[in-house]
């Protein structure tokens, strides 16, 4: 929950409605996750080009958390409270479905016999977290607006853990790229930014 509040604060949003004056165009959640999977593949390629065998130092949940933030911001922009809540609950369902797809691509820890000592010790732990069952209804009892927001964030937490486990399995050569595994598509090309008018 603390991570969620920090991310929403960094984006300038509150749990109920976005407070942006000038609204930047944002990718939808699915495209954002496609971009995150592609970002990881680039980071992995750079790491593998290093002369010394590196440890798993590129695992990161922030990208998945950012995509959850983007999804919530887009919901907030609907402005009508009921629509915002419906959108956030739909976002939660989308994230949980994606987390299930990611988990389906993870190798069983007992079959892992590659990677360094650090990675072999870490993988069973992140795998267990990704496969874990929620400790309880963390969002129950809150008013409807906060409950929908909280539900979307809890779904993002579960997705983030699943993606982290995939990142480690991918680092160890035990998982396919997300596009080949079928849980992400190639992101759209990035448009070059227009140069500032210097006249």
Rosetta silent file (secondary structure, phi, psi, omega in degrees, C-alpha in Angstrom):
SEQUENCE: XXXXXXXXXXXXXXXXXXXXXXXXXXXXXXXXXXXXXXXXXXXXXXXXXXXXXXXXXXXXXXXXXXXXXXXXXXXXXXXXXXXXXXXXXXXXXXXXXXXXXXXXXXXXXXXXXXXXXXXXXXXXXXXXXXXXXXXXXXXXXXXXXXXXXXXXXXXXXXXXXXXXXXXXXXXXXXXXXXXXXXXXXXXXXXXXXXXXXXX
SCORE:     score description
SCORE:     0.000 S_00000001
   1 L     0.000  -38.680  179.165    0.000    0.000    0.000 S_00000001
   2 H   -62.978  -41.624  178.139    2.877    2.390    0.795 S_00000001
   3 H   -60.666  -40.232 -179.764    4.361    1.736   -2.653 S_00000001
   4 H   -63.781  -44.170 -179.672    1.005    2.508   -4.237 S_00000001
   5 H   -64.912  -38.560  179.343    0.660    5.804   -2.381 S_00000001
   6 H   -65.064  -41.243 -179.640    4.199    6.818   -3.324 S_00000001
   7 H   -68.394  -41.056 -179.973    3.574    6.088   -7.000 S_00000001
   8 H   -67.723  -34.243  176.819    0.278    7.920   -7.107 S_00000001
   9 H   -65.519  -39.464 -179.260    1.875   10.886   -5.387 S_00000001
  10 H   -67.055  -27.695  177.449    4.681   10.897   -7.955 S_00000001
  11 H   -88.077   -6.338  179.167    2.092   10.980  -10.732 S_00000001
  12 L    75.470   37.248 -179.859    0.167   13.759   -9.022 S_00000001
  13 E  -123.674  162.217  172.660   -3.031   11.799   -8.443 S_00000001
  14 L  -114.532  169.089 -178.222   -5.252   10.996   -5.490 S_00000001
  15 L   -62.932  -17.720 -173.707   -7.150    7.751   -4.931 S_00000001
  16 L  -101.427  -57.203 -175.688  -10.371    9.306   -6.173 S_00000001
  17 L  -141.820  144.195  176.772   -9.767   11.691   -9.060 S_00000001
  18 E   -67.965  145.559 -177.833   -6.812   12.974  -11.040 S_00000001
  19 L  -115.395   30.819 -176.921   -5.952   16.584  -10.353 S_00000001
  20 L   -78.107  138.545  171.329   -4.055   17.357  -13.556 S_00000001
  21 L   -79.539  -61.039  177.909   -4.370   20.722  -15.177 S_00000001
  22 L  -100.737  119.270 -175.209   -2.701   19.718  -18.452 S_00000001
  23 L   -92.381  117.393  176.834   -3.357   16.072  -19.215 S_00000001
  24 L   -77.642  145.696  173.942   -0.542   14.258  -20.934 S_00000001
  25 L   -66.853  136.182 -178.504   -1.458   11.446  -23.307 S_00000001
  26 L  -125.450  147.016  175.277   -0.850    8.117  -21.600 S_00000001
  27 L   -72.400  152.882  174.672   -0.688    4.578  -22.980 S_00000001
  28 L   -72.019  170.327 -172.676   -3.399    2.220  -21.872 S_00000001
  29 H   -58.144  -45.180 -176.913   -2.435   -0.437  -19.348 S_00000001
  30 H   -62.499  -44.276  179.436   -1.868   -3.229  -21.884 S_00000001
  31 H   -65.467  -39.002  177.727    0.400   -1.095  -24.077 S_00000001
  32 H   -59.695  -42.568  178.743    2.274    0.085  -20.995 S_00000001
  33 H   -68.929  -33.647  173.865    2.956   -3.525  -20.011 S_00000001
  34 H   -60.679  -42.693  179.378    4.094   -4.285  -23.573 S_00000001
  35 H   -65.640  -37.692  179.594    6.543   -1.397  -23.231 S_00000001
  36 H   -67.381  -41.908  177.346    7.721   -2.688  -19.843 S_00000001
  37 H   -62.638  -40.834  178.706    8.382   -6.185  -21.209 S_00000001
  38 H   -67.432  -38.432  177.732   10.347   -4.667  -24.104 S_00000001
  39 H   -60.064  -43.284 -179.710   12.299   -2.439  -21.687 S_00000001
  40 H   -64.016  -40.651  179.507   13.316   -5.486  -19.682 S_00000001
  41 H   -61.592  -37.961  177.616   14.508   -7.322  -22.808 S_00000001
  42 H   -66.171  -43.309  178.905   16.730   -4.341  -23.677 S_00000001
  43 H   -63.138  -39.773  179.405   18.145   -4.256  -20.142 S_00000001
  44 H   -65.524  -40.861  178.628   18.759   -8.006  -20.252 S_00000001
  45 H   -61.435  -45.317  179.184   20.556   -7.724  -23.595 S_00000001
  46 H   -62.155  -41.140 -178.398   22.848   -5.008  -22.216 S_00000001
  47 H   -64.885  -39.312 -179.029   23.568   -7.080  -19.105 S_00000001
  48 H   -71.027  -17.745  178.433   24.449  -10.156  -21.157 S_00000001
  49 L   -85.547   -5.203  179.012   26.928   -8.101  -23.181 S_00000001
  50 L   -69.952  146.386 -176.165   28.970   -7.294  -20.068 S_00000001
  51 L   -67.446  -32.798 -179.519   32.388   -9.000  -19.940 S_00000001
  52 L   -99.703  146.999  179.352   31.885  -10.468  -16.459 S_00000001
  53 L   -66.078  115.852 -176.643   29.024  -12.790  -15.548 S_00000001
  54 L   -87.146  160.083  168.486   26.582  -10.525  -13.678 S_00000001
  55 L   -86.443  172.317 -179.281   24.202  -11.368  -10.883 S_00000001
  56 L   -73.298   94.990 -177.333   20.477  -10.652  -11.173 S_00000001
  57 L  -119.375    7.194 -177.266   20.520   -6.902  -10.678 S_00000001
  58 L  -111.817    7.070  176.264   17.871   -5.770  -13.130 S_00000001
  59 L   -69.883  132.135 -173.420   14.809   -7.200  -11.420 S_00000001
  60 L  -158.248  132.050  177.263   12.416   -4.363  -10.709 S_00000001
  61 L   -93.416   -6.417 -173.323    8.730   -3.997   -9.860 S_00000001
  62 H   -64.279  -36.877 -179.583    8.627   -0.250  -10.533 S_00000001
  63 H   -63.769  -43.574  177.414    7.755   -0.581  -14.226 S_00000001
  64 H   -65.597  -39.664  176.766    4.747   -2.779  -13.520 S_00000001
  65 H   -62.163  -38.796  177.932    3.761   -0.416  -10.708 S_00000001
  66 H   -63.040  -42.212  179.105    3.988    2.514  -13.091 S_00000001
  67 H   -62.761  -37.852  174.299    1.672    0.761  -15.552 S_00000001
  68 H   -62.343  -39.751  177.360   -0.822    0.237  -12.732 S_00000001
  69 H   -62.015  -44.124  179.333   -0.562    3.953  -11.945 S_00000001
  70 H   -60.838  -42.992  178.673   -1.195    4.832  -15.575 S_00000001
  71 H   -60.434  -41.283 -179.965   -4.256    2.594  -15.622 S_00000001
  72 H   -68.233  -40.032  177.977   -5.657    4.275  -12.525 S_00000001
  73 H   -60.310  -44.427  179.625   -4.988    7.759  -13.930 S_00000001
  74 H   -62.800  -36.934  174.898   -6.871    6.878  -17.106 S_00000001
  75 H   -64.605  -44.133 -179.365   -9.776    5.648  -14.984 S_00000001
  76 H   -58.418  -32.053 -177.369   -9.685    8.851  -12.924 S_00000001
  77 L   -69.194  -11.449  175.404  -10.006   10.906  -16.087 S_00000001
  78 L   -70.302  -26.150  170.860  -13.507    9.538  -16.607 S_00000001
  79 L    70.586  -35.801  177.155  -14.450   11.844  -13.686 S_00000001
  80 L   -73.178  119.130 -171.335  -17.920   10.353  -13.113 S_00000001
  81 H   -50.629  -44.973 -178.117  -17.451    8.457   -9.798 S_00000001
  82 H   -64.189  -38.722  178.937  -19.384    5.346  -10.846 S_00000001
  83 H   -68.552  -39.149  178.053  -17.480    5.131  -14.138 S_00000001
  84 H   -60.140  -47.347 -178.109  -14.165    5.618  -12.350 S_00000001
  85 H   -64.900  -43.875  178.043  -14.937    2.790   -9.936 S_00000001
  86 H   -60.948  -40.945 -180.000  -16.127    0.439  -12.686 S_00000001
  87 H   -63.864  -42.888 -179.029  -12.979    1.228  -14.679 S_00000001
  88 H   -67.786  -36.958  176.630  -10.698    0.522  -11.691 S_00000001
  89 H   -67.854  -37.206  175.974  -12.421   -2.783  -10.973 S_00000001
  90 H   -66.655  -38.091  176.165  -12.052   -3.736  -14.644 S_00000001
  91 H   -62.082  -42.327  178.068   -8.374   -2.749  -14.430 S_00000001
  92 H   -59.382  -44.837  179.832   -7.983   -4.996  -11.378 S_00000001
  93 H   -63.798  -39.403  178.980   -9.505   -7.909  -13.297 S_00000001
  94 H   -63.958  -41.179 -179.797   -7.213   -7.245  -16.275 S_00000001
  95 H   -67.769  -40.703  178.779   -4.152   -7.224  -14.022 S_00000001
  96 H   -65.729  -37.960  177.869   -5.141  -10.442  -12.256 S_00000001
  97 H   -65.859  -40.197  178.573   -5.736  -12.148  -15.606 S_00000001
  98 H   -67.288  -40.372  177.664   -2.327  -10.997  -16.837 S_00000001
  99 H   -59.014  -39.658  178.270   -0.671  -12.173  -13.605 S_00000001
 100 H   -64.144  -39.877  177.888   -2.180  -15.623  -14.185 S_00000001
 101 H   -63.806  -41.885  179.944   -0.768  -15.691  -17.737 S_00000001
 102 H   -64.327  -45.532 -179.094    2.673  -14.708  -16.456 S_00000001
 103 H   -60.263  -33.653  179.654    2.580  -17.352  -13.716 S_00000001
 104 H   -64.294  -19.490 -178.851    1.711  -19.997  -16.318 S_00000001
 105 L   -92.742   -4.381 -174.192    5.079  -19.324  -18.000 S_00000001
 106 L   -82.222  134.987  175.563    7.175  -19.790  -14.855 S_00000001
 107 L   -73.144  151.124  176.371    9.281  -22.940  -14.465 S_00000001
 108 L   -66.523  134.702 -178.485    8.852  -25.027  -11.342 S_00000001
 109 H   -55.717  -31.773 -178.063   11.578  -24.173   -8.800 S_00000001
 110 H   -67.660  -19.388 -179.969   12.498  -27.835   -8.433 S_00000001
 111 H   -91.430   -4.213 -176.015   13.514  -27.917  -12.095 S_00000001
 112 L   -82.811  114.223  178.496   15.839  -24.911  -11.778 S_00000001
 113 L  -133.036   26.309 -179.350   19.464  -26.010  -11.951 S_00000001
 114 L  -127.293  172.643 -178.593   21.011  -23.034  -13.700 S_00000001
 115 L    85.873  170.201  179.349   22.180  -19.598  -12.668 S_00000001
 116 L   -78.145  177.673 -178.638   24.444  -18.588   -9.838 S_00000001
 117 H   -60.446  -39.099  179.924   23.996  -19.388   -6.175 S_00000001
 118 H   -61.886  -48.645 -177.575   22.188  -16.084   -5.594 S_00000001
 119 H   -66.745  -39.161  179.773   19.664  -16.675   -8.377 S_00000001
 120 H   -66.760  -31.561  176.819   19.078  -20.302   -7.405 S_00000001
 121 H   -77.942  -33.381 -176.452   18.347  -19.241   -3.835 S_00000001
 122 H   -77.140  -38.826 -171.800   16.165  -16.304   -4.887 S_00000001
 123 H   -57.197  -47.698  179.693   13.981  -17.984   -7.518 S_00000001
 124 H   -58.885  -29.861 -179.082   12.030  -20.319   -5.205 S_00000001
 125 H   -73.500  -47.014  179.796   11.224  -17.339   -3.000 S_00000001
 126 H   -70.126  -30.607  176.078    9.911  -15.039   -5.722 S_00000001
 127 H   -63.457  -44.650  179.514    8.081  -17.988   -7.275 S_00000001
 128 H   -63.074  -39.912  177.347    6.355  -18.664   -3.958 S_00000001
 129 H   -63.936  -41.978 -179.168    5.390  -15.008   -3.655 S_00000001
 130 H   -66.065  -32.735 -179.052    4.013  -14.999   -7.194 S_00000001
 131 H   -90.014   -4.030 -172.879    1.975  -18.139   -6.513 S_00000001
 132 L   -65.539  159.773  177.992    0.887  -16.984   -3.062 S_00000001
 133 L   -98.305  142.105  179.591   -2.681  -16.521   -1.913 S_00000001
 134 L   -55.282  142.059  179.774   -3.856  -13.137   -0.692 S_00000001
 135 L   -72.352  -12.972  179.994   -3.620  -12.705    3.058 S_00000001
 136 L   157.436  174.612 -179.177   -7.151  -11.348    3.141 S_00000001
 137 L   -76.123   80.259 -174.953   -9.604   -8.770    1.806 S_00000001
 138 L   -60.223  -23.622 -172.761   -7.358   -5.741    2.353 S_00000001
 139 L  -100.636   -4.246 -177.851   -9.812   -3.364    0.733 S_00000001
 140 L   -65.965  148.172  175.077  -13.027   -4.404    2.485 S_00000001
 141 L    90.963  -10.554  179.295  -14.814   -1.884    4.654 S_00000001
 142 L   -86.095  162.329  175.412  -13.693    1.203    2.750 S_00000001
 143 L   -64.991  159.813 -168.944  -16.026    3.534    0.922 S_00000001
 144 H   -56.377  -42.387 -176.650  -16.720    2.532   -2.672 S_00000001
 145 H   -63.949  -45.844 -179.256  -14.294    4.971   -4.319 S_00000001
 146 H   -71.299  -35.350 -178.954  -11.346    3.962   -2.155 S_00000001
 147 H   -63.537  -40.909  178.730  -12.236    0.280   -2.302 S_00000001
 148 H   -65.363  -43.283  178.407  -12.127    0.265   -6.117 S_00000001
 149 H   -62.063  -46.029 -179.168   -8.778    2.085   -6.096 S_00000001
 150 H   -62.410  -41.480  179.941   -7.388   -0.272   -3.467 S_00000001
 151 H   -61.579  -40.758  177.882   -8.577   -3.340   -5.382 S_00000001
 152 H   -63.982  -38.714 -179.949   -6.756   -2.125   -8.498 S_00000001
 153 H   -71.473  -38.849  178.205   -3.571   -1.622   -6.478 S_00000001
 154 H   -64.107  -37.359  175.975   -3.744   -4.994   -4.799 S_00000001
 155 H   -64.191  -38.676  178.434   -4.113   -6.588   -8.234 S_00000001
 156 H   -65.116  -37.752  177.291   -1.062   -4.631   -9.369 S_00000001
 157 H   -59.993  -42.095 -179.822    0.934   -5.929   -6.393 S_00000001
 158 H   -68.363  -39.495  176.994    0.149   -9.510   -7.405 S_00000001
 159 H   -65.428  -42.596 -178.719    1.035   -8.785  -11.029 S_00000001
 160 H   -58.756  -41.483  179.867    4.281   -7.073  -10.010 S_00000001
 161 H   -67.011  -40.133  178.278    5.416  -10.142   -8.082 S_00000001
 162 H   -63.898  -42.071  179.987    4.572  -12.445  -10.994 S_00000001
 163 H   -67.076  -37.984  176.782    6.493  -10.229  -13.420 S_00000001
 164 H   -61.249  -41.540  177.579    9.480  -10.123  -11.056 S_00000001
 165 H   -63.760  -39.903  177.061    9.533  -13.931  -10.989 S_00000001
 166 H   -63.940  -41.951  179.407    9.384  -13.956  -14.801 S_00000001
 167 H   -57.382  -43.442  179.994   12.250  -11.446  -14.965 S_00000001
 168 H   -68.050  -43.948  177.672   14.422  -13.743  -12.863 S_00000001
 169 H   -61.717  -38.751  178.120   13.447  -16.844  -14.847 S_00000001
 170 H   -65.520  -42.291  177.844   14.176  -14.930  -18.047 S_00000001
 171 H   -59.124  -37.281 -177.818   17.558  -13.838  -16.669 S_00000001
 172 L   -84.093   -0.265  178.942   18.381  -17.473  -15.926 S_00000001
 173 L    78.648   21.012 -175.349   17.382  -18.530  -19.438 S_00000001
 174 L  -108.190    1.084  179.944   14.386  -20.506  -18.199 S_00000001
 175 L  -136.722  151.341  178.716   11.569  -18.378  -19.618 S_00000001
 176 L   -79.926  160.998  168.588   10.717  -17.065  -23.058 S_00000001
 177 L   -56.373  151.834 -175.794   10.419  -13.376  -23.921 S_00000001
 178 H   -57.615  -36.192 -179.126    6.978  -12.085  -23.024 S_00000001
 179 H   -67.601  -36.177  178.328    5.996  -11.749  -26.675 S_00000001
 180 H   -76.192  -32.139  178.523    6.861  -15.399  -27.357 S_00000001
 181 H   -74.494  -18.352  174.570    5.183  -16.536  -24.142 S_00000001
 182 L    93.352    9.534  179.205    2.028  -14.742  -25.267 S_00000001
 183 L  -105.378    3.275  173.792    1.438  -12.346  -22.381 S_00000001
 184 L  -148.087  156.167  174.146    2.703   -9.212  -24.139 S_00000001
 185 L  -109.634  165.116  173.711    2.768   -7.811  -27.647 S_00000001
 186 L   -64.812  132.781 -178.657    5.479   -5.767  -29.312 S_00000001
 187 L   -71.193  157.228  176.958    4.925   -2.162  -28.241 S_00000001
 188 L   -65.755  152.915  179.236    4.106    0.465  -30.844 S_00000001
 189 L   -62.673  147.336  178.905    7.104    2.420  -32.163 S_00000001
 190 L   -80.319  127.266  178.621    7.997    5.523  -30.213 S_00000001
 191 L   -76.307  136.287  176.529    7.240    8.665  -32.160 S_00000001
 192 L   -66.206  144.320  178.817   10.115   11.149  -32.337 S_00000001
 193 L   -76.900  141.647  178.205    9.452   14.364  -30.479 S_00000001
 194 L   -68.949  142.236  178.118    8.988   17.483  -32.535 S_00000001
 195 L   -70.675  148.271  177.829   11.789   19.988  -32.254 S_00000001
 196 L   -67.421  143.482  179.088   11.040   23.192  -30.401 S_00000001
 197 L   -68.979  116.420 -177.117   10.295   26.129  -32.624 S_00000001
 198 L   -97.059    5.348 -178.757   13.498   28.171  -32.642 S_00000001
 199 L   -79.008    0.000    0.000   12.148   31.073  -34.675 S_00000001
